[in-house]
Amino acid sequence: MSFSLVLMETTMDTPAIEAGLRQFLLVLSVALGVATLSRAISWLRSIPYTLLLLLVGLGLAVLDVRFINLSPELILFIFLPPLLFEAAWNIQWANLRRDLLPIGLYAVGGVVICVGGLFWGLREFAGVSLATALLVGASLAATDPVSVVALFRDFGVDRRLTTLMEGESLFNDGVAVVAFNLLLGLALGSDQFEISVTVIRFVVFVAIGVSVGGLIGFGLSFLTQRFDLPLVEQSLTLVAAYGTYLIAEQLQGSGVIAVVTTGLILGNFGSRIGMNPRTRLVVSEFWDFVAFLVNSIVFLLIGDQVVFAGLGENLPTILIAISVIIGVRAISIFGLGLISNRFGADISGRGQVVLWWGGLRGSVAVALALSVPAAIPEREDIIAIVFGVMLFTLLVQGLTTKPLLTALGLLGDQPLRQHYAQQVARRIALNRVLVRLQQVLRSQELDLDFCQTQIVLVKEKIEQIQAEINVLQRQHPDLQSFALQEFKAELLAIEANTYAELMRAGQLKDDLSLILQSVLVDPEESTAV
């Protein structure tokens, strides 16, 4: 093809590119506007901004204002990899390993129970076709507790409960996608169900995903040891998130599992041995931004895609599906929780109630439903049922999670902790200012009267802050355990950073486990959720 032809094709594509850019900027402007209002208006602050975006999207759908067509490829290949990577990057391996048993049970067993329960319930009570029952079950098997986890973080809910919910979501996304692909063949009539074959295919999907994620994760971890370029390392994590997903899918493996594996390795191993603290902070802040941006767009577009006519036509089936999914979620959480508790990974009854009610459905469910091929006659019904159940979980369950946490006594004291941490930070900062003023006073570099006056003022402020800290500690004894927890994290960071510096300098060949991890006692570790 000649250069002139290439130039002509490029020119012809320019209007489409401009139109796409305009649509993207419009979606982004609306999403950021809603996110800003959710923090500017006091009575909206108790509602997770993702749910506000969903409501705005629903309002636009009522007015028949459609931004773009939310295709399954857009969700699975553009939106999902960075969301998975960010969650895996931020989850601590020590916490994940401690609760690996319940997370594994919920991620694998929960998907099987959900698919089986919905298949039976929809066939028995709604009389739907085999294809509809199978694909609705597989689509709704993946949980998406973004709104609930954001609420947990805002109000300081116990970290273990957050780990359980995030861990389940991270891994059951991959299991649900694999289950959907397996069941799609049955629905189309191209495959026959055999337990042994299904298990082998599942193991192969997961094994390829873990292998690809492990190779890329460890490879980048050791590569970043050789240089200290924050922007390059940040860019490499972005390439890793998308590249891992695409490579695993190309090899017929699970892209979701691959991205989760890479994120876990880079967040817990690579960032420690290959990045200095400044770079880790830069990368973490970058992924916080990416997750915020993608979640803002996804939830707005999900609401904007709703077709209310389809919901009305399938309302009886949707109500049955909602009832069934609440029931099978209860069987999954409480039943598998008994097994977990028997093997020592205790989860309290209150914690299990929150896990049951917080099992929301979101972007993965929508993507799987939209990816049902047109060859299946019931495709539109499947999409409507999945959208109806998803809206119920996000709006009803999502908006009632905070009252549930309050009723169960699990709502944390994050605002109090933030105020306490701010006062401690001010005391530390002013003490450093005081040391500097005293150094200048002794060296007589500047006017002595000025230095002495400033020293008096700073000391008075330090005394005021210390008095407030003492009052807070007397009124809220739990702040002592919070302070100890923060101090432990600081000590672990110092030890990890020391090992990383020695490895980067070539003085240490192997990665050393943290000695203080087992020496220091976390005040909250003995408390079951």
Coordinates of C-alpha atoms in Angstrom, one line a residue:
M1 CA 0.0 0.0 0.0
S2 CA 1.4 3.4 -1.0
F3 CA 2.0 6.2 1.4
S4 CA -0.8 8.3 -0.3
L5 CA -3.4 5.5 0.4
V6 CA -2.3 5.2 4.0
L7 CA -2.6 9.0 4.4
M8 CA -6.1 8.9 2.8
E9 CA -7.3 6.2 5.2
T10 CA -5.9 8.0 8.2
T11 CA -7.6 11.2 7.1
M12 CA -10.9 9.3 6.6
D13 CA -10.7 8.0 10.2
T14 CA -10.1 11.5 11.6
P15 CA -13.8 12.4 12.0
A16 CA -14.5 9.1 13.9
I17 CA -11.5 9.8 16.2
E18 CA -12.7 13.3 16.9
A19 CA -16.3 12.1 17.6
G20 CA -14.9 9.4 19.9
L21 CA -12.8 12.0 21.7
R22 CA -15.8 14.3 22.2
Q23 CA -17.9 11.5 23.6
F24 CA -15.1 10.5 26.0
L25 CA -14.6 14.0 27.2
L26 CA -18.4 14.4 27.7
V27 CA -18.6 11.2 29.7
L28 CA -15.6 12.2 31.8
S29 CA -16.9 15.7 32.5
V30 CA -20.2 14.3 33.7
A31 CA -18.5 11.6 35.8
L32 CA -16.1 14.1 37.4
G33 CA -18.9 16.6 38.0
V34 CA -20.9 14.0 39.9
A35 CA -17.8 12.9 41.9
T36 CA -17.2 16.5 42.8
L37 CA -20.7 17.2 43.9
S38 CA -20.7 14.0 46.1
R39 CA -18.0 15.7 48.2
A40 CA -19.2 19.3 48.0
I41 CA -22.7 18.6 49.2
S42 CA -22.7 17.3 52.8
W43 CA -25.8 15.1 52.6
L44 CA -24.4 13.2 49.6
R45 CA -21.1 12.3 51.3
S46 CA -22.6 9.2 53.0
I47 CA -23.5 7.7 49.5
P48 CA -20.6 6.2 47.6
Y49 CA -19.9 8.3 44.5
T50 CA -20.1 5.2 42.2
L51 CA -23.7 4.7 43.2
L52 CA -24.4 8.4 42.6
L53 CA -22.9 8.0 39.1
L54 CA -25.1 5.0 38.5
L55 CA -28.2 7.0 39.5
V56 CA -27.2 9.8 37.2
G57 CA -26.7 7.3 34.4
L58 CA -30.2 5.9 35.0
G59 CA -31.6 9.5 34.9
L60 CA -29.9 10.0 31.5
A61 CA -31.3 6.6 30.3
V62 CA -34.8 7.8 31.3
L63 CA -34.3 10.8 29.1
D64 CA -32.9 8.5 26.4
V65 CA -29.5 10.3 26.4
R66 CA -27.1 7.6 25.4
F67 CA -23.3 8.4 25.5
I68 CA -21.7 5.4 23.8
N69 CA -22.5 1.7 23.3
L70 CA -21.0 -0.2 26.3
S71 CA -19.6 -3.2 24.5
P72 CA -18.2 -6.3 26.4
E73 CA -14.8 -5.7 24.7
L74 CA -14.7 -2.2 26.2
I75 CA -15.3 -3.5 29.7
L76 CA -13.2 -6.7 29.5
F77 CA -10.2 -5.3 27.6
I78 CA -10.1 -1.6 28.5
F79 CA -11.8 -1.1 31.9
L80 CA -11.3 -4.4 33.8
P81 CA -7.5 -4.9 33.6
P82 CA -6.6 -1.6 35.4
L83 CA -9.3 -2.2 38.1
L84 CA -8.0 -5.7 38.8
F85 CA -4.4 -4.5 38.9
E86 CA -5.1 -1.6 41.2
A87 CA -7.0 -3.8 43.7
A88 CA -4.3 -6.5 43.6
W89 CA -1.5 -3.9 43.9
N90 CA -3.0 -2.5 47.1
I91 CA -3.9 -5.8 48.8
Q92 CA -1.3 -7.0 51.3
W93 CA -0.1 -10.5 50.7
A94 CA 0.2 -11.2 54.5
N95 CA -3.5 -10.4 55.0
L96 CA -4.5 -12.4 51.9
R97 CA -2.5 -15.4 52.9
R98 CA -4.0 -15.4 56.4
D99 CA -7.5 -15.6 54.8
L100 CA -6.7 -17.6 51.7
L101 CA -8.9 -20.5 52.8
P102 CA -12.2 -18.5 53.1
I103 CA -11.3 -16.4 50.0
G104 CA -10.7 -19.5 48.0
L105 CA -13.9 -21.2 49.2
Y106 CA -16.0 -18.1 48.4
A107 CA -14.2 -17.4 45.0
V108 CA -14.5 -21.0 43.7
G109 CA -17.3 -22.6 45.7
G110 CA -19.3 -19.4 45.7
V111 CA -19.3 -19.3 41.9
V112 CA -20.4 -23.0 41.7
I113 CA -23.2 -22.5 44.2
C114 CA -24.4 -19.3 42.5
V115 CA -24.5 -20.8 39.0
G116 CA -26.1 -24.0 40.2
G117 CA -28.6 -22.2 42.4
L118 CA -29.7 -19.7 39.7
F119 CA -29.9 -22.5 37.1
W120 CA -32.2 -24.5 39.4
G121 CA -34.2 -21.5 40.6
L122 CA -34.8 -20.0 37.2
R123 CA -35.7 -23.3 35.6
E124 CA -38.0 -24.3 38.5
F125 CA -39.8 -21.1 39.2
A126 CA -39.4 -18.9 36.1
G127 CA -39.6 -21.7 33.5
V128 CA -36.8 -20.1 31.4
S129 CA -34.8 -21.9 28.7
L130 CA -31.7 -23.9 29.4
A131 CA -29.5 -21.3 27.7
T132 CA -31.0 -18.4 29.8
A133 CA -30.6 -20.3 33.1
L134 CA -27.0 -21.2 32.4
L135 CA -25.8 -17.8 31.1
V136 CA -27.7 -15.7 33.7
G137 CA -26.2 -17.9 36.4
A138 CA -22.7 -17.5 35.0
S139 CA -23.0 -13.8 34.4
L140 CA -24.2 -13.0 37.9
A141 CA -21.6 -15.3 39.6
A142 CA -18.9 -12.5 39.8
T143 CA -19.2 -10.0 42.7
D144 CA -18.1 -6.4 42.3
P145 CA -18.1 -4.7 45.8
V146 CA -16.4 -1.5 44.7
S147 CA -19.0 0.7 46.4
V148 CA -19.0 -1.4 49.6
V149 CA -15.2 -1.4 49.8
A150 CA -15.1 2.4 49.3
L151 CA -17.6 2.7 52.2
F152 CA -15.5 0.4 54.3
R153 CA -12.4 2.6 53.8
D154 CA -14.3 5.8 54.4
F155 CA -15.6 4.7 57.7
G156 CA -12.7 2.6 58.9
V157 CA -14.4 -0.8 58.9
D158 CA -12.1 -3.6 60.0
R159 CA -9.3 -4.3 57.5
R160 CA -9.9 -8.1 57.5
L161 CA -13.5 -7.7 56.3
T162 CA -12.2 -5.5 53.5
T163 CA -9.6 -8.1 52.6
L164 CA -12.2 -10.9 52.5
M165 CA -14.5 -8.9 50.3
E166 CA -11.8 -7.7 47.9
G167 CA -10.0 -11.1 47.8
E168 CA -13.2 -12.9 46.9
S169 CA -14.0 -10.4 44.2
L170 CA -10.5 -10.5 42.7
F171 CA -10.5 -14.2 42.2
N172 CA -14.1 -15.0 41.5
D173 CA -14.0 -12.6 38.6
G174 CA -11.6 -15.0 36.9
V175 CA -13.6 -18.1 38.0
A176 CA -16.8 -16.5 36.7
V177 CA -15.3 -15.6 33.3
V178 CA -14.0 -19.2 32.9
A179 CA -17.4 -20.6 34.0
F180 CA -19.2 -18.4 31.5
N181 CA -16.9 -19.5 28.6
L182 CA -17.5 -23.2 29.6
L183 CA -21.2 -22.8 29.9
L184 CA -21.5 -20.8 26.7
G185 CA -20.5 -23.9 24.7
L186 CA -23.3 -25.9 26.5
A187 CA -25.9 -23.2 25.7
L188 CA -24.9 -23.1 22.1
G189 CA -25.0 -26.9 21.9
S190 CA -21.4 -27.1 20.7
D191 CA -20.0 -28.8 23.9
Q192 CA -21.1 -31.7 26.1
F193 CA -20.9 -31.4 29.9
E194 CA -18.4 -33.9 31.4
I195 CA -17.2 -33.2 34.9
S196 CA -13.6 -34.5 34.3
V197 CA -13.3 -32.4 31.0
T198 CA -14.7 -29.3 32.7
V199 CA -12.4 -29.6 35.7
I200 CA -9.3 -30.1 33.4
R201 CA -10.3 -27.1 31.2
F202 CA -10.7 -25.0 34.3
V203 CA -7.4 -26.0 35.7
V204 CA -5.7 -25.2 32.4
F205 CA -7.3 -21.8 32.2
V206 CA -6.2 -20.9 35.7
A207 CA -2.7 -22.4 35.3
I208 CA -2.0 -20.4 32.1
G209 CA -3.2 -17.3 33.8
V210 CA -1.1 -17.8 36.9
S211 CA 2.0 -18.7 34.8
V212 CA 1.8 -15.7 32.6
G213 CA 1.1 -13.4 35.5
G214 CA 3.9 -14.9 37.5
L215 CA 6.5 -14.6 34.7
I216 CA 5.6 -11.0 33.9
G217 CA 5.3 -10.0 37.6
F218 CA 8.7 -11.5 38.7
G219 CA 10.4 -10.4 35.5
L220 CA 9.4 -6.7 36.0
S221 CA 10.3 -7.0 39.7
F222 CA 13.9 -7.9 38.9
L223 CA 14.1 -5.6 35.9
T224 CA 13.2 -2.5 38.0
Q225 CA 16.0 -3.3 40.4
R226 CA 18.4 -2.2 37.8
F227 CA 17.3 1.5 37.5
D228 CA 15.4 4.1 39.5
L229 CA 13.2 6.0 37.0
P230 CA 9.8 6.6 38.7
L231 CA 7.9 7.5 35.5
V232 CA 9.3 4.6 33.6
E233 CA 8.4 2.2 36.4
Q234 CA 5.0 3.7 36.6
S235 CA 4.5 3.2 32.8
L236 CA 5.8 -0.4 33.1
T237 CA 3.0 -1.3 35.6
L238 CA 0.4 0.1 33.1
V239 CA 1.8 -1.9 30.3
A240 CA 1.9 -5.0 32.6
A241 CA -1.7 -4.6 33.5
Y242 CA -2.9 -4.6 29.8
G243 CA -0.1 -6.8 28.4
T244 CA -0.6 -9.6 30.9
Y245 CA -4.3 -9.7 30.2
L246 CA -3.9 -9.8 26.4
I247 CA -1.1 -12.4 26.5
A248 CA -3.0 -14.7 28.8
E249 CA -6.2 -14.4 26.7
Q250 CA -4.2 -15.1 23.5
L251 CA -2.8 -18.3 25.1
Q252 CA -6.3 -19.4 25.9
G253 CA -5.8 -18.7 29.6
S254 CA -7.6 -16.5 32.2
G255 CA -6.6 -12.9 31.6
V256 CA -8.3 -11.9 34.9
I257 CA -6.2 -14.4 37.0
A258 CA -3.1 -13.3 35.1
V259 CA -3.6 -9.6 35.9
V260 CA -4.4 -10.4 39.6
T261 CA -1.2 -12.5 39.9
T262 CA 0.9 -9.8 38.3
G263 CA -0.6 -7.1 40.5
L264 CA -0.1 -9.1 43.7
I265 CA 3.6 -9.8 42.8
L266 CA 4.4 -6.3 41.8
G267 CA 2.5 -4.8 44.8
N268 CA 4.0 -7.0 47.4
F269 CA 7.4 -8.1 46.0
G270 CA 8.4 -5.9 43.1
S271 CA 7.6 -2.6 44.7
R272 CA 9.7 -3.6 47.7
I273 CA 12.9 -4.9 46.0
G274 CA 12.8 -2.8 42.8
M275 CA 11.3 0.6 43.9
N276 CA 12.4 3.1 46.4
P277 CA 9.7 4.6 48.7
R278 CA 9.3 7.7 46.6
T279 CA 8.7 5.6 43.5
R280 CA 6.2 3.3 45.3
L281 CA 4.3 6.4 46.4
V282 CA 4.3 7.7 42.8
V283 CA 3.0 4.4 41.4
S284 CA 0.4 3.9 44.1
E285 CA -1.0 7.4 43.6
F286 CA -1.1 6.8 39.8
W287 CA -3.1 3.7 40.2
D288 CA -5.5 5.4 42.7
F289 CA -6.1 7.9 40.0
V290 CA -6.6 5.3 37.3
A291 CA -9.1 3.3 39.4
F292 CA -11.0 6.4 40.3
L293 CA -11.2 7.5 36.6
V294 CA -12.2 4.0 35.3
N295 CA -14.8 3.4 38.1
S296 CA -16.3 6.9 37.4
I297 CA -16.8 6.1 33.7
V298 CA -17.9 2.5 34.2
F299 CA -20.7 3.2 36.7
L300 CA -22.0 6.1 34.7
L301 CA -22.1 4.1 31.5
I302 CA -23.7 1.1 33.2
G303 CA -26.6 3.2 34.3
D304 CA -26.8 4.9 30.9
Q305 CA -27.1 1.5 29.1
V306 CA -30.3 0.4 30.9
V307 CA -33.3 -0.3 28.7
F308 CA -36.4 0.1 30.8
A309 CA -38.7 -1.6 28.3
G310 CA -36.7 -4.8 28.6
L311 CA -36.7 -4.6 32.4
G312 CA -40.5 -4.3 32.4
E313 CA -41.0 -7.2 30.1
N314 CA -38.9 -9.5 32.2
L315 CA -39.9 -8.1 35.6
P316 CA -41.4 -11.4 37.0
T317 CA -38.2 -13.3 36.0
I318 CA -36.0 -10.5 37.4
L319 CA -37.8 -10.7 40.8
I320 CA -37.4 -14.4 40.9
A321 CA -33.7 -14.1 40.0
I322 CA -33.2 -11.5 42.8
S323 CA -34.8 -13.8 45.4
V324 CA -32.8 -16.7 44.3
I325 CA -29.5 -14.9 44.2
I326 CA -30.0 -13.5 47.7
G327 CA -30.8 -17.1 48.9
V328 CA -27.8 -18.8 47.2
R329 CA -25.5 -16.0 48.4
A330 CA -26.7 -16.8 51.9
I331 CA -26.0 -20.5 51.4
S332 CA -22.6 -19.7 49.9
I333 CA -21.4 -17.3 52.7
F334 CA -22.9 -19.1 55.7
G335 CA -22.3 -22.6 54.5
L336 CA -18.8 -22.1 53.3
G337 CA -18.2 -20.0 56.4
L338 CA -18.9 -23.0 58.6
I339 CA -16.2 -24.9 56.7
S340 CA -13.7 -22.0 57.1
N341 CA -14.4 -21.7 60.8
R342 CA -13.9 -25.4 61.3
F343 CA -10.4 -25.1 59.9
G344 CA -9.5 -22.2 62.1
A345 CA -10.1 -19.2 59.7
D346 CA -12.9 -17.9 61.9
I347 CA -15.3 -15.3 60.5
S348 CA -17.9 -14.0 63.0
G349 CA -21.6 -14.1 62.3
R350 CA -21.7 -10.3 61.9
G351 CA -18.9 -10.4 59.4
Q352 CA -20.7 -13.1 57.4
V353 CA -23.9 -11.1 57.3
V354 CA -22.0 -8.1 55.8
L355 CA -20.3 -10.4 53.2
W356 CA -23.7 -11.8 52.3
W357 CA -25.4 -8.5 51.8
G358 CA -22.3 -6.9 50.3
G359 CA -22.1 -9.3 47.4
L360 CA -23.0 -6.7 44.7
R361 CA -22.9 -7.3 41.0
G362 CA -21.3 -4.8 38.6
S363 CA -19.2 -4.4 35.5
V364 CA -18.1 -8.0 35.0
A365 CA -21.8 -9.2 35.1
V366 CA -22.7 -6.6 32.5
A367 CA -19.8 -7.5 30.2
L368 CA -20.6 -11.2 30.3
A369 CA -24.3 -10.6 29.6
L370 CA -23.5 -8.3 26.7
S371 CA -21.1 -10.8 25.3
V372 CA -23.8 -13.4 24.8
P373 CA -23.8 -14.1 21.0
A374 CA -26.8 -13.1 18.9
A375 CA -27.1 -16.8 17.9
I376 CA -28.9 -17.4 21.2
P377 CA -32.5 -16.3 20.7
E378 CA -33.0 -15.3 24.3
R379 CA -30.0 -12.9 24.3
E380 CA -32.1 -9.7 25.0
D381 CA -33.9 -11.5 27.9
I382 CA -30.6 -12.6 29.4
I383 CA -29.2 -9.0 29.3
A384 CA -32.4 -7.6 30.8
I385 CA -32.4 -10.1 33.7
V386 CA -28.7 -9.5 34.5
F387 CA -29.2 -5.7 34.4
G388 CA -32.3 -6.0 36.6
V389 CA -30.5 -8.1 39.3
M390 CA -27.4 -5.9 39.0
L391 CA -29.4 -2.7 39.6
F392 CA -31.1 -4.2 42.7
T393 CA -27.8 -5.2 44.2
L394 CA -26.1 -1.9 43.5
L395 CA -29.0 0.4 44.5
V396 CA -30.8 -1.5 47.2
Q397 CA -28.0 -3.5 48.8
G398 CA -25.3 -0.9 48.1
L399 CA -27.3 2.0 49.7
T400 CA -28.4 -0.1 52.7
T401 CA -24.9 -1.4 53.6
K402 CA -24.0 1.6 55.8
P403 CA -27.2 1.2 58.0
L404 CA -26.4 -2.5 58.2
L405 CA -22.9 -1.8 59.4
T406 CA -24.3 0.6 61.9
A407 CA -26.9 -1.9 63.2
L408 CA -24.2 -4.6 63.5
G409 CA -21.8 -2.3 65.3
L410 CA -19.1 -2.7 62.6
L411 CA -19.0 0.9 61.5
G412 CA -15.5 2.2 62.2
D413 CA -14.3 5.5 63.6
Q414 CA -12.3 6.6 60.6
P415 CA -13.0 10.4 61.0
L416 CA -11.8 10.2 64.6
R417 CA -8.7 8.3 63.6
Q418 CA -8.0 10.8 60.8
H419 CA -8.2 13.7 63.2
Y420 CA -6.0 12.0 65.7
A421 CA -3.4 11.2 62.9
Q422 CA -3.5 14.8 61.8
Q423 CA -2.8 16.1 65.3
V424 CA 0.1 13.6 65.7
A425 CA 1.5 14.7 62.3
R426 CA 1.3 18.4 63.3
R427 CA 3.1 17.7 66.6
I428 CA 5.9 15.9 64.7
A429 CA 6.2 18.7 62.1
L430 CA 6.3 21.4 64.7
N431 CA 8.9 19.6 66.8
R432 CA 11.1 19.5 63.7
V433 CA 10.5 23.2 63.2
L434 CA 11.5 23.8 66.8
V435 CA 14.7 21.8 66.4
R436 CA 15.6 23.9 63.3
L437 CA 14.9 27.2 65.2
Q438 CA 17.1 26.1 68.1
Q439 CA 19.9 25.3 65.7
V440 CA 19.7 28.7 64.1
L441 CA 19.5 30.3 67.6
R442 CA 22.7 28.5 68.7
S443 CA 24.6 29.4 65.5
Q444 CA 23.3 33.0 65.7
E445 CA 22.7 33.0 61.9
L446 CA 19.6 35.3 62.1
D447 CA 18.1 37.8 64.5
L448 CA 18.1 36.3 68.0
D449 CA 14.8 38.1 69.1
F450 CA 13.0 36.7 66.1
C451 CA 14.2 33.2 66.8
Q452 CA 13.3 33.3 70.5
T453 CA 9.8 34.7 69.7
Q454 CA 9.2 32.0 67.2
I455 CA 10.4 29.3 69.6
V456 CA 8.0 30.5 72.3
L457 CA 5.1 30.5 69.8
V458 CA 5.9 27.0 68.4
K459 CA 6.3 25.6 72.0
E460 CA 2.9 26.9 72.9
K461 CA 1.3 25.4 69.8
I462 CA 3.0 22.0 70.5
E463 CA 1.6 22.1 74.1
Q464 CA -1.9 22.8 72.8
I465 CA -1.7 19.9 70.3
Q466 CA -0.3 17.6 72.9
A467 CA -3.1 18.5 75.3
E468 CA -5.7 17.7 72.6
I469 CA -3.9 14.4 71.9
N470 CA -4.0 13.5 75.6
V471 CA -7.7 14.3 75.8
L472 CA -8.4 12.1 72.7
Q473 CA -6.5 9.2 74.1
R474 CA -8.4 9.4 77.5
Q475 CA -11.8 9.7 75.8
H476 CA -11.0 7.0 73.2
P477 CA -8.7 4.3 74.5
D478 CA -8.9 2.5 71.1
L479 CA -6.7 5.2 69.6
Q480 CA -3.8 3.7 71.5
S481 CA -4.1 0.4 69.5
F482 CA -4.5 2.5 66.3
A483 CA -1.3 4.4 67.1
L484 CA 0.5 1.1 67.8
Q485 CA -0.7 -0.3 64.5
E486 CA 0.6 2.7 62.6
F487 CA 3.9 2.5 64.4
K488 CA 4.2 -1.2 63.5
A489 CA 3.6 -0.4 59.8
E490 CA 6.3 2.3 60.0
L491 CA 8.8 -0.2 61.5
L492 CA 8.0 -2.9 58.9
A493 CA 8.4 -0.3 56.1
I494 CA 11.9 0.7 57.5
E495 CA 13.0 -3.0 57.6
A496 CA 11.7 -3.6 54.0
N497 CA 13.2 -0.5 52.6
T498 CA 16.6 -1.4 54.2
Y499 CA 16.6 -4.8 52.5
A500 CA 15.5 -3.2 49.2
E501 CA 18.4 -0.7 49.3
L502 CA 20.9 -3.4 50.0
M503 CA 19.6 -5.5 47.0
R504 CA 19.7 -2.5 44.7
A505 CA 23.3 -1.8 45.8
G506 CA 24.2 -5.5 45.0
Q507 CA 25.1 -6.2 48.7
L508 CA 22.2 -8.7 49.1
K509 CA 21.4 -11.4 46.6
D510 CA 18.2 -12.9 47.9
D511 CA 15.0 -11.3 49.1
L512 CA 14.7 -11.6 52.9
S513 CA 11.4 -12.1 54.7
L514 CA 10.5 -9.4 57.3
I515 CA 11.6 -10.5 60.7
L516 CA 9.4 -7.9 62.4
Q517 CA 6.4 -9.5 60.7
S518 CA 6.4 -12.3 63.3
V519 CA 8.0 -10.3 66.1
L520 CA 5.6 -7.4 66.4
V521 CA 2.1 -8.1 67.5
D522 CA -0.7 -6.3 65.7
P523 CA -3.5 -5.4 68.2
E524 CA -6.2 -6.1 65.7
E525 CA -4.9 -9.5 64.4
S526 CA -6.5 -11.4 67.2
T527 CA -9.9 -9.9 66.6
A528 CA -12.1 -11.9 64.3
V529 CA -14.4 -10.1 62.0

